[in-house]
XYZ file of C-alpha atoms in Angstrom:
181
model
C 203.338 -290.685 111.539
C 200.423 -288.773 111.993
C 197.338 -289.331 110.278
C 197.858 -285.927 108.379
C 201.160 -286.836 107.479
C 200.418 -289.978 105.941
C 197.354 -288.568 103.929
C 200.374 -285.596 102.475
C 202.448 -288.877 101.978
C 200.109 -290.662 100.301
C 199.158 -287.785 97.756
C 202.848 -287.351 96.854
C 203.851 -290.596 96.426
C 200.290 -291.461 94.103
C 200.911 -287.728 92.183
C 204.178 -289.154 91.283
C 203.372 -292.520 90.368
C 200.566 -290.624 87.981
C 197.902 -292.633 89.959
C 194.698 -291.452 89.298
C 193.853 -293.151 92.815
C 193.742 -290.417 96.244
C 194.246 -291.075 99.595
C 190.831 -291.602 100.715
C 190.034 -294.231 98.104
C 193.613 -295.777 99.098
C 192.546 -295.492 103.033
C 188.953 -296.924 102.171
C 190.301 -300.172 100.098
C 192.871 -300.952 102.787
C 190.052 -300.752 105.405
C 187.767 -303.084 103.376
C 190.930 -305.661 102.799
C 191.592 -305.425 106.736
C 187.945 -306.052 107.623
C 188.546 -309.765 105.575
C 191.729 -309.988 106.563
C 193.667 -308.703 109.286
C 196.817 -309.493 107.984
C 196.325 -307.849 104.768
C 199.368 -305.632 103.682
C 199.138 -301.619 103.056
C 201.082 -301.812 99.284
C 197.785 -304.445 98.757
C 195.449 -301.259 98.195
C 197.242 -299.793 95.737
C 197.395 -301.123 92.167
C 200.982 -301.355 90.264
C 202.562 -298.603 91.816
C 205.938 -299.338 93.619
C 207.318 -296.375 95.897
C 209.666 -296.457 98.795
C 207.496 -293.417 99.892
C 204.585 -294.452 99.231
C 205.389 -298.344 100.574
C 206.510 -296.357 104.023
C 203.163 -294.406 104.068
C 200.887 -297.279 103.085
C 202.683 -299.538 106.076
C 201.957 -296.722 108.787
C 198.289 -296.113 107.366
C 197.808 -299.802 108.085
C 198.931 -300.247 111.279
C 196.849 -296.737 112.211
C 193.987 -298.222 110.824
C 194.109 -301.666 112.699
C 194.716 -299.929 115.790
C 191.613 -297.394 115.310
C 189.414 -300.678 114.248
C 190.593 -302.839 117.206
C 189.937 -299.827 119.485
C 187.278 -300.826 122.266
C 186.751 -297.171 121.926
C 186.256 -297.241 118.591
C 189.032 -294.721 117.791
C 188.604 -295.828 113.851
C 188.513 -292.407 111.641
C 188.357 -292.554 107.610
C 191.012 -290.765 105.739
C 189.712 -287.692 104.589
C 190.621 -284.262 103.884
C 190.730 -281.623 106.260
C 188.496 -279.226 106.993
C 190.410 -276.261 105.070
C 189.150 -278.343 101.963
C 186.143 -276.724 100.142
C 183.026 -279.003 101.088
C 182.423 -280.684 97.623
C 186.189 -281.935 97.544
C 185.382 -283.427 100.864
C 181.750 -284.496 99.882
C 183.514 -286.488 96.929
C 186.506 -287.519 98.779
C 183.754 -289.141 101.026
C 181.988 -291.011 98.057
C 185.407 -291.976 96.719
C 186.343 -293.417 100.208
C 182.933 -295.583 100.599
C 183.742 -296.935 97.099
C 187.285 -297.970 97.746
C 185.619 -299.674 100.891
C 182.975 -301.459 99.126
C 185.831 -302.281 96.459
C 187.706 -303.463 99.410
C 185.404 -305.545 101.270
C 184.368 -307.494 97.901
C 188.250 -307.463 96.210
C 189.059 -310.903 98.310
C 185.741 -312.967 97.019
C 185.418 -314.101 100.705
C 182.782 -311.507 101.683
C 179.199 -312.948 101.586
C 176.659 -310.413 102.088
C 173.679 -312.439 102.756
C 175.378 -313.586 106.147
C 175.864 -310.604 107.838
C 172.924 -309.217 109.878
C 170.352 -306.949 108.685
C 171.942 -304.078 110.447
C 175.293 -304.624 108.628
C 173.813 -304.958 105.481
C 171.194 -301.910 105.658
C 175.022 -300.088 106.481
C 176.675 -301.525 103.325
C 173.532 -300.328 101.150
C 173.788 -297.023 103.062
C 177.531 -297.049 102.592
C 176.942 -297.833 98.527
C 174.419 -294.891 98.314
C 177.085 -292.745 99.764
C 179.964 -293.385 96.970
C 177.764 -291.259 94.896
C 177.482 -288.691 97.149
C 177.958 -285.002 95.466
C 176.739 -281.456 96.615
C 174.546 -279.191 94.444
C 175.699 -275.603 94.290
C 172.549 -274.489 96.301
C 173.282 -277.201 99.214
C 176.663 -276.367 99.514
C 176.046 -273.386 100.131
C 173.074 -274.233 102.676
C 174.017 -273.295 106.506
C 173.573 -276.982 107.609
C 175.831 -278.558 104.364
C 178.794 -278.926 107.209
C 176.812 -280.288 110.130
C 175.524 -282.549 107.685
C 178.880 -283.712 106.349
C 179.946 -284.105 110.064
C 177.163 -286.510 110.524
C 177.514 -288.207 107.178
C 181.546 -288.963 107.928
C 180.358 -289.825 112.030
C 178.203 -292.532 110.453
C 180.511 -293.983 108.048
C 183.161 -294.605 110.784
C 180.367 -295.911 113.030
C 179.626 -298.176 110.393
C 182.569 -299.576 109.148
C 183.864 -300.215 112.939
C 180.369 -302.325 113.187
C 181.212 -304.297 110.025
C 184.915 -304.920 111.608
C 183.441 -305.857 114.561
C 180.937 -308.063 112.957
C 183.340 -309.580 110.768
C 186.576 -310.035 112.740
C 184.989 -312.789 115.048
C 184.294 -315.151 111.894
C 188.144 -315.126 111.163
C 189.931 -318.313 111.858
C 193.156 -319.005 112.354
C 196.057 -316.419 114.139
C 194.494 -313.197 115.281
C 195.533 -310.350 116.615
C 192.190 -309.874 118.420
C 191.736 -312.449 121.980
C 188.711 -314.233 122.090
C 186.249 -313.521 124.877
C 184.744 -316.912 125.079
C-alpha cells in the first residue's frame, strides 16, 4: 500500500467511524508510540474505533513508518496531504500531525524529557510551537508561503527521525534494530 493509499484509507475508514481524528494526527500518534516502543501496534493510535478497513490501513501505516524511521537514509516522511490541498489545510494538517506526535511520545508515561539532549529537546519545543501552526490570509497568499511549508514539513521529519534515533538505542529488550557495539 502506498503511502497515498493508506492516507485515502485512513480518511474513509475515520469518516465512517464519525472520528473527528484525520490521518495526519493518526500518522503523528503512531509515530510518537513507535519512537517508545517499537512494537507498538497501528489500531493503538486510534481511540475506540474498530474497522476491518481501517485495522488493514493502520497495520500498513505502521510497518511504512518503522521502515522510513529505521532507514539509514532516513527515508521517514509524515503523513500529510498532498500538494493539490489548499496551503492552510496542509498548514493545519501539519500542526495537527506535531500534536498527535507530542500526544504520542507522552501517551506511554515512559518519555522523560529532561534526559534527552539539548538538541532533542530544543526539537520537541520547536515541534510543540508547530501544532499551532496556522496561515494568515496575507501569508498564504505570500510567494514564499510554499517554500516555507516545504521547509517547515523537511524539518519536522528531520526531527522526529533524530528523536527515533535518539531514543531507539535506550530500548531494552528484543529489537528490531542490531546494535553496533
Amino acid at each position: 500500500m502506498s503511502q497515498e493509499n493508506i492516507f485515502e484509507a485512513l480518511q474513509v475508514g475515520l469518516t465512517q467511524a464519525k472520528s473527528v481524528q484525520t490521518p495526519g494526527e493518526i500518522h503523528g500518534i503512531l509515530t510518537g508510540m513507535l519512537c517508545i516502543d517499537n512494537e507498538t501496534s497501528g489500531s493503538r493510535a486510534v481511540e475506540d474505533v474498530q474497522s476491518d478497513m481501517l485495522d488493514s490501513a493502520l497495520d500498513a501505516l505502521r510497518e511504512m513508518t518503522l521502515e522510513g524511521l529505521f532507514d539509514p537514509d532516513m527515508g521517514f516522511k509524515p503523513l500529510l496531504p498532498d500538494d493539490e490541498v489548499a496551503l492552510d489545510q496542509r498548514v493545519r494538517s501539519l500542526g495537527r500531525w506535531c500534536d498527535g506526535f507530542l500526544y504520542g511520545l507522552s501517551n506511554s508515561g515512559q518519555f522523560e524529557l529532561d534526559k534527552l539532549s539539548p538538541e532533542i529537546r530544543e526539537v520537541i519545543s520547536d515541534l510543540t510551537e508547530l501544532s499551532r501552526v496556522g496561515l494568515t490570509e496575507d501569508e498564504a497568499q505570500s510567494e514564499s508561503a510554499e517554500a516555507d511549508y516545504a521547509e517547515l514539513v523537511e524539518y519536522v521529519r528531520v526531527g522526529v527521525q533524530m528523536i527515533f534515533l535518539e531514543l531507539q538505542p535506550k530500548r531494552e529488550g528484543p529489537s528490531t534494530r542490531e546494535s553496533l557495539h
